[in-house]
């Protein structure tokens, strides 16, 4: 779904009429720690539907939308999915954390 000026977007994966996953393209994170934009955010796949390529398809759809809007670099934060994103061509830019939580800032040039 694309609304507003068509830049920010929400992608929803469905199996039949059942929504099973989502991913967002947003200009800003809720509490930005960096002066970067835009962001891939909110990637979630229902646990019952994981390991079927749904998350990969959602990321690729988000990247393609970003590329079609002229985005040169896309960013994301992840706590535990660094290997997943790395396999899709994302690069770790920075690791930070507090209270034992390690967060990775990752970036990638989006492709159509």
Backbone as a printed PyTorch tensor [residue, N CA C, xyz], in Angstrom:
tensor([[[  0.8410,  -1.1750,   0.0000],
         [  0.0000,   0.0000,   0.0000],
         [  0.8820,   1.2320,   0.0000]],

        [[  0.5490,   2.1880,  -0.8430],
         [  1.2850,   3.4410,  -0.9190],
         [  0.2890,   4.5700,  -0.6870]],

        [[  0.6200,   5.4800,   0.2120],
         [ -0.2830,   6.5890,   0.5210],
         [  0.5160,   7.8760,   0.6000]],

        [[ -0.1600,   8.9840,   0.7870],
         [  0.5230,  10.2700,   0.9160],
         [  1.2100,  10.6450,  -0.3680]],

        [[  2.4940,  10.9800,  -0.2890],
         [  3.2330,  11.3800,  -1.4790],
         [  3.8090,  10.1950,  -2.2400]],

        [[  3.5400,   8.9760,  -1.7800],
         [  4.0040,   7.7910,  -2.4810],
         [  5.4040,   7.3580,  -2.1310]],

        [[  6.0740,   8.0890,  -1.2330],
         [  7.4290,   7.6930,  -0.8580],
         [  7.3960,   6.6180,   0.2210]],

        [[  6.8150,   6.9540,   1.3760],
         [  6.7140,   5.9590,   2.4380],
         [  5.6820,   4.9130,   2.0210]],

        [[  5.9530,   3.6610,   2.3810],
         [  5.0620,   2.5840,   1.9430],
         [  5.0570,   1.4540,   2.9490]],

        [[  3.9440,   0.7380,   2.9570],
         [  3.8030,  -0.4710,   3.7650],
         [  3.5170,  -1.6220,   2.8120]],

        [[  4.2570,  -2.7060,   2.9690],
         [  4.0650,  -3.8970,   2.1540],
         [  3.5480,  -5.0090,   3.0510]],

        [[  2.5140,  -5.6880,   2.6010],
         [  1.9070,  -6.7600,   3.3750],
         [  1.8990,  -8.0210,   2.5320]],

        [[  2.4820,  -9.0870,   3.0710],
         [  2.4420, -10.3920,   2.4120],
         [  1.1940, -11.1190,   2.8830]],

        [[  0.4970, -11.7300,   1.9500],
         [ -0.7180, -12.4790,   2.2720],
         [ -0.6390, -13.8740,   1.6740]],

        [[ -1.2100, -14.8000,   2.3680],
         [ -1.4580, -16.1320,   1.8270],
         [ -2.9750, -16.2560,   1.8390]],

        [[ -3.5560, -16.2200,   0.6490],
         [ -5.0050, -16.1260,   0.5620],
         [ -5.4370, -14.7950,   1.1340]],

        [[ -6.3570, -14.8220,   2.0500],
         [ -6.8190, -13.5970,   2.7060],
         [ -6.0980, -13.3290,   4.0240]],

        [[ -5.1220, -14.1650,   4.3550],
         [ -4.4370, -14.0570,   5.6380],
         [ -3.1590, -13.2380,   5.5220]],

        [[ -3.0680, -12.0910,   6.2140],
         [ -1.8030, -11.3620,   6.2360],
         [ -0.7870, -12.1390,   7.0740]],

        [[  0.4070, -12.3600,   6.5030],
         [  1.4220, -13.1620,   7.2000],
         [  2.7210, -12.4080,   7.4450]],

        [[  2.8550, -11.2100,   6.8760],
         [  4.0800, -10.4530,   7.0880],
         [  3.9370,  -9.0240,   6.6230]],

        [[  4.8490,  -8.1780,   7.0970],
         [  4.8320,  -6.7680,   6.7210],
         [  6.2370,  -6.1890,   6.7350]],

        [[  6.4180,  -5.1320,   5.9710],
         [  7.6820,  -4.3950,   5.9470],
         [  7.3690,  -2.9610,   5.5320]],

        [[  8.1180,  -2.0060,   6.0600],
         [  7.8640,  -0.5900,   5.8220],
         [  9.0720,   0.1110,   5.2190]],

        [[  8.7910,   1.1200,   4.4030],
         [  9.7950,   2.1000,   4.0040],
         [  9.3670,   3.4020,   4.6580]],

        [[ 10.2120,   3.9510,   5.5300],
         [  9.8950,   5.1830,   6.2520],
         [ 11.0410,   6.1770,   6.1230]],

        [[ 10.6930,   7.4380,   6.2230],
         [ 11.7360,   8.4740,   6.1550],
         [ 12.5710,   8.5320,   7.4320]],

        [[ 11.9130,   8.3290,   8.5750],
         [ 12.6020,   8.5040,   9.8570],
         [ 12.2230,   7.4020,  10.8280]],

        [[ 13.1760,   6.9920,  11.6270],
         [ 12.8980,   6.0680,  12.7230],
         [ 12.1950,   6.8520,  13.8290]],

        [[ 11.5440,   6.1370,  14.7530],
         [ 10.8040,   6.8130,  15.8170],
         [ 11.7040,   7.6510,  16.7110]],

        [[ 12.8370,   7.0780,  17.1260],
         [ 13.7950,   7.8060,  17.9530],
         [ 15.1470,   7.7200,  17.2730]],

        [[ 15.3870,   8.5880,  16.3000],
         [ 16.6110,   8.4580,  15.5180],
         [ 17.8790,   8.6670,  16.3340]],

        [[ 18.7880,   7.7340,  16.1690],
         [ 20.1090,   7.8670,  16.7830],
         [ 21.1160,   8.3790,  15.7530]],

        [[ 20.6830,   8.4130,  14.5030],
         [ 21.5420,   8.8470,  13.4070],
         [ 20.7690,   9.8060,  12.5150]],

        [[ 21.4880,  10.6700,  11.8490],
         [ 20.8740,  11.6000,  10.9090],
         [ 20.8840,  10.9590,   9.5270]],

        [[ 20.2060,   9.8080,   9.4050],
         [ 20.1560,   9.0600,   8.1630],
         [ 18.7110,   8.9080,   7.7210]],

        [[ 18.5190,   8.7470,   6.4470],
         [ 17.1980,   8.5090,   5.9020],
         [ 17.3570,   7.9570,   4.4990]],

        [[ 16.4390,   7.1420,   4.0340],
         [ 15.2760,   6.5270,   4.6520],
         [ 15.6180,   5.1780,   5.2690]],

        [[ 14.5890,   4.5270,   5.8450],
         [ 14.7730,   3.3020,   6.6130],
         [ 13.8540,   2.1830,   6.1470]],

        [[ 14.3840,   0.9860,   6.1100],
         [ 13.5730,  -0.2190,   6.0360],
         [ 13.2480,  -0.5390,   7.4840]],

        [[ 11.9780,  -0.7090,   7.7990],
         [ 11.5790,  -0.8990,   9.1970],
         [ 10.3990,  -1.8550,   9.2830]],

        [[ 10.1750,  -2.3630,  10.4660],
         [  8.9730,  -3.1300,  10.7470],
         [  8.8480,  -4.4470,  10.0050]],

        [[  9.9580,  -5.0860,   9.6820],
         [  9.8740,  -6.3930,   9.0200],
         [  9.4460,  -7.4290,  10.0500]],

        [[  8.2740,  -8.0010,   9.8240],
         [  7.7330,  -9.0170,  10.7180],
         [  7.0400, -10.0700,   9.8690]],

        [[  7.3200, -11.3390,  10.1770],
         [  6.6170, -12.4570,   9.5400],
         [  6.0720, -13.3330,  10.6580]],

        [[  4.7910, -13.6730,  10.5540],
         [  4.1460, -14.5550,  11.5220],
         [  4.9900, -15.8310,  11.6530]],

        [[  5.2420, -16.2440,  12.8860],
         [  6.1020, -17.4010,  13.1550],
         [  5.6510, -18.6620,  12.4120]],

        [[  4.3690, -18.8090,  12.1800],
         [  3.8620, -20.0070,  11.4880],
         [  4.2150, -20.0290,  10.0090]],

        [[  4.6760, -18.8910,   9.4650],
         [  4.9480, -18.7950,   8.0330],
         [  6.4050, -18.4810,   7.7260]],

        [[  7.2770, -18.5890,   8.7050],
         [  8.6960, -18.2930,   8.4930],
         [  9.3850, -19.4060,   7.7200]],

        [[ 10.5410, -19.0570,   7.1740],
         [ 11.3840, -19.9760,   6.3920],
         [ 10.7120, -20.4020,   5.0840]],

        [[  9.9160, -19.4870,   4.5250],
         [  9.2500, -19.7250,   3.2380],
         [  9.6210, -18.6570,   2.2090]],

        [[ 10.5640, -17.7790,   2.5590],
         [ 10.9730, -16.7250,   1.6350],
         [ 10.1430, -15.4550,   1.7200]],

        [[  9.2260, -15.4030,   2.6700],
         [  8.3440, -14.2400,   2.7830],
         [  9.1230, -12.9950,   3.2050]],

        [[  9.9740, -13.1150,   4.1860],
         [ 10.7650, -11.9580,   4.6390],
         [ 11.6660, -11.4520,   3.5150]],

        [[ 12.2810, -12.3690,   2.7950],
         [ 13.1370, -11.9740,   1.6690],
         [ 12.3240, -11.2220,   0.6230]],

        [[ 11.1410, -11.7270,   0.2920],
         [ 10.2870, -11.0640,  -0.6990],
         [  9.8710,  -9.6770,  -0.2270]],

        [[  9.5590,  -9.5380,   1.0500],
         [  9.1750,  -8.2330,   1.5900],
         [ 10.3380,  -7.2460,   1.5420]],

        [[ 11.5370,  -7.6910,   1.9050],
         [ 12.7120,  -6.8200,   1.8460],
         [ 12.9590,  -6.3900,   0.4060]],

        [[ 12.9050,  -7.3310,  -0.5250],
         [ 13.1470,  -6.9970,  -1.9350],
         [ 12.0910,  -6.0390,  -2.4750]],

        [[ 10.8360,  -6.2080,  -2.0770],
         [  9.7830,  -5.2880,  -2.5160],
         [ 10.0320,  -3.8890,  -1.9640]],

        [[ 10.4570,  -3.8120,  -0.7190],
         [ 10.7450,  -2.5200,  -0.0950],
         [ 11.9370,  -1.8600,  -0.7770]],

        [[ 12.9840,  -2.6410,  -1.0430],
         [ 14.1600,  -2.1120,  -1.7370],
         [ 13.7920,  -1.6100,  -3.1330]],

        [[ 12.9930,  -2.3690,  -3.8650],
         [ 12.6100,  -1.9750,  -5.2230],
         [ 11.8010,  -0.6800,  -5.2010]],

        [[ 10.9030,  -0.5640,  -4.2310],
         [ 10.1240,   0.6710,  -4.1100],
         [ 11.0580,   1.8440,  -3.8180]],

        [[ 12.0000,   1.6530,  -2.8900],
         [ 12.9520,   2.7140,  -2.5500],
         [ 13.7600,   3.1150,  -3.7850]],

        [[ 14.2510,   2.1390,  -4.5320],
         [ 15.0290,   2.4310,  -5.7350],
         [ 14.1920,   3.1960,  -6.7550]],

        [[ 12.9230,   2.8210,  -6.8880],
         [ 12.0480,   3.5070,  -7.8510],
         [ 11.7780,   4.9500,  -7.4520]],

        [[ 12.0020,   5.2750,  -6.1920],
         [ 11.8170,   6.6450,  -5.6990],
         [ 13.1400,   7.4010,  -5.6470]],

        [[ 14.2000,   6.8180,  -6.1980],
         [ 15.4860,   7.5070,  -6.2780],
         [ 16.3680,   7.3850,  -5.0580]],

        [[ 16.0350,   6.4840,  -4.1470],
         [ 16.8520,   6.3000,  -2.9410],
         [ 18.2020,   5.6940,  -3.3270]],

        [[ 19.2660,   6.3190,  -2.8610],
         [ 20.6120,   5.8220,  -3.1460],
         [ 21.1390,   4.9190,  -2.0480]],

        [[ 20.6880,   5.1160,  -0.8090],
         [ 21.1430,   4.2890,   0.3030],
         [ 19.9840,   4.1180,   1.2760]],

        [[ 19.7480,   2.8730,   1.6620],
         [ 18.6740,   2.5130,   2.5780],
         [ 19.3140,   1.9950,   3.8570]],

        [[ 18.6850,   2.2330,   4.9990],
         [ 19.2490,   1.8830,   6.2960],
         [ 18.2580,   1.0590,   7.1040]],

        [[ 18.7840,   0.3080,   8.0700],
         [ 17.9360,  -0.4180,   9.0090],
         [ 18.6990,  -0.6670,  10.2910]],

        [[ 17.9330,  -0.9350,  11.3410],
         [ 18.4880,  -1.4110,  12.6060],
         [ 18.0310,  -2.8480,  12.7840]],

        [[ 18.9040,  -3.6800,  13.3420],
         [ 18.5050,  -5.0330,  13.7090],
         [ 19.2540,  -5.4560,  14.9540]],

        [[ 18.5920,  -6.2670,  15.7510],
         [ 19.2190,  -6.7980,  16.9580],
         [ 19.6830,  -8.2210,  16.7320]],

        [[ 18.9150,  -9.0110,  16.0440],
         [ 19.2710, -10.4310,  15.9330],
         [ 19.1670, -11.0040,  14.5270]],

        [[ 18.9670, -10.1660,  13.5190],
         [ 18.8150, -10.6820,  12.1500],
         [ 19.9480, -10.2190,  11.2280]],

        [[ 21.1070,  -9.9400,  11.8090],
         [ 22.2330,  -9.4530,  11.0160],
         [ 22.6190, -10.4250,   9.9060]],

        [[ 22.6440, -11.7180,  10.2000],
         [ 23.0110, -12.7120,   9.1870],
         [ 21.9900, -12.7630,   8.0560]],

        [[ 20.7110, -12.6480,   8.3920],
         [ 19.6550, -12.6370,   7.3760],
         [ 19.8780, -11.4840,   6.4040]],

        [[ 20.0510, -10.2760,   6.9350],
         [ 20.2340,  -9.1110,   6.0690],
         [ 21.5530,  -9.1720,   5.3090]],

        [[ 22.6090,  -9.6460,   5.9490],
         [ 23.9010,  -9.7710,   5.2630],
         [ 23.7850, -10.6920,   4.0490]],

        [[ 23.0260, -11.7580,   4.1790],
         [ 22.8250, -12.6830,   3.0600],
         [ 22.0910, -12.0100,   1.8950]],

        [[ 21.3720, -10.9250,   2.1920],
         [ 20.6620, -10.1850,   1.1460],
         [ 21.4680,  -8.9930,   0.6260]],

        [[ 22.7280,  -8.8860,   1.0650],
         [ 23.6010,  -7.8370,   0.5640],
         [ 23.7110,  -6.5940,   1.4180]],

        [[ 23.1400,  -6.6250,   2.6160],
         [ 23.2440,  -5.4890,   3.5260],
         [ 24.5940,  -5.5240,   4.2290]],

        [[ 25.1560,  -4.3460,   4.5050],
         [ 26.4530,  -4.2210,   5.1670],
         [ 26.2950,  -3.6130,   6.5470]],

        [[ 27.0080,  -4.1760,   7.5110],
         [ 27.0040,  -3.6180,   8.8620],
         [ 27.8550,  -2.3590,   8.8640]],

        [[ 27.2710,  -1.2720,   9.3490],
         [ 27.9380,   0.0170,   9.4160],
         [ 28.4570,   0.2710,  10.8220]],

        [[ 27.6760,  -0.1570,  11.8210],
         [ 28.0180,   0.1440,  13.2140],
         [ 27.3070,  -0.8430,  14.1250]],

        [[ 28.0020,  -1.2320,  15.1840],
         [ 27.4040,  -2.0520,  16.2390],
         [ 27.3970,  -1.2030,  17.5000]],

        [[ 26.2500,  -1.1370,  18.1470],
         [ 26.1690,  -0.3980,  19.4050],
         [ 25.2540,  -1.1700,  20.3370]],

        [[ 25.2240,  -0.7580,  21.5690],
         [ 24.3460,  -1.4590,  22.4930],
         [ 24.4380,  -0.9380,  23.8960]],

        [[ 23.4120,  -1.3230,  24.6600],
         [ 23.3830,  -1.0170,  26.0790],
         [ 22.6210,  -2.1230,  26.7690]],

        [[ 22.8870,  -2.3290,  28.0310],
         [ 22.2240,  -3.3740,  28.8140],
         [ 22.3720,  -4.7550,  28.1680]],

        [[ 23.5120,  -4.9910,  27.5270],
         [ 23.7580,  -6.2930,  26.9240],
         [ 23.0950,  -6.5010,  25.5800]],

        [[ 22.3280,  -5.5330,  25.1070],
         [ 21.6640,  -5.6340,  23.8080],
         [ 22.5830,  -5.0590,  22.7350]],

        [[ 22.8890,  -5.8580,  21.7100],
         [ 23.7250,  -5.3970,  20.6070],
         [ 22.8340,  -5.0750,  19.4150]],

        [[ 22.9330,  -3.8440,  18.9370],
         [ 22.1460,  -3.4050,  17.8040],
         [ 23.0810,  -3.1020,  16.6380]],

        [[ 22.6950,  -3.5320,  15.4470],
         [ 23.4910,  -3.2480,  14.2650],
         [ 22.7660,  -2.2300,  13.3990]],

        [[ 23.5050,  -1.2290,  12.9610],
         [ 23.0490,  -0.3300,  11.9190],
         [ 23.5880,  -0.9170,  10.6240]],

        [[ 22.6890,  -1.1670,   9.6620],
         [ 23.0900,  -1.7470,   8.3880],
         [ 22.5920,  -0.8590,   7.2610]],

        [[ 23.2930,  -0.9020,   6.1130],
         [ 22.9230,  -0.1000,   4.9660],
         [ 23.0920,  -0.9050,   3.6900]],

        [[ 22.3950,  -0.4350,   2.6410],
         [ 22.4730,  -1.0990,   1.3410],
         [ 21.9520,  -0.1470,   0.2690]],

        [[ 22.5500,  -0.2310,  -0.8990],
         [ 22.0090,   0.4660,  -2.0590],
         [ 20.8420,  -0.3640,  -2.5890]],

        [[ 19.6430,   0.1950,  -2.6170],
         [ 18.4810,  -0.5880,  -3.0620],
         [ 18.5410,  -0.8460,  -4.5680]],

        [[ 17.9400,  -1.9560,  -4.9730],
         [ 17.9000,  -2.3360,  -6.3800],
         [ 16.4700,  -2.5650,  -6.8170]],

        [[ 16.2190,  -2.2430,  -8.0690],
         [ 14.8890,  -2.5170,  -8.6400],
         [ 14.7170,  -3.9850,  -8.8690]]])
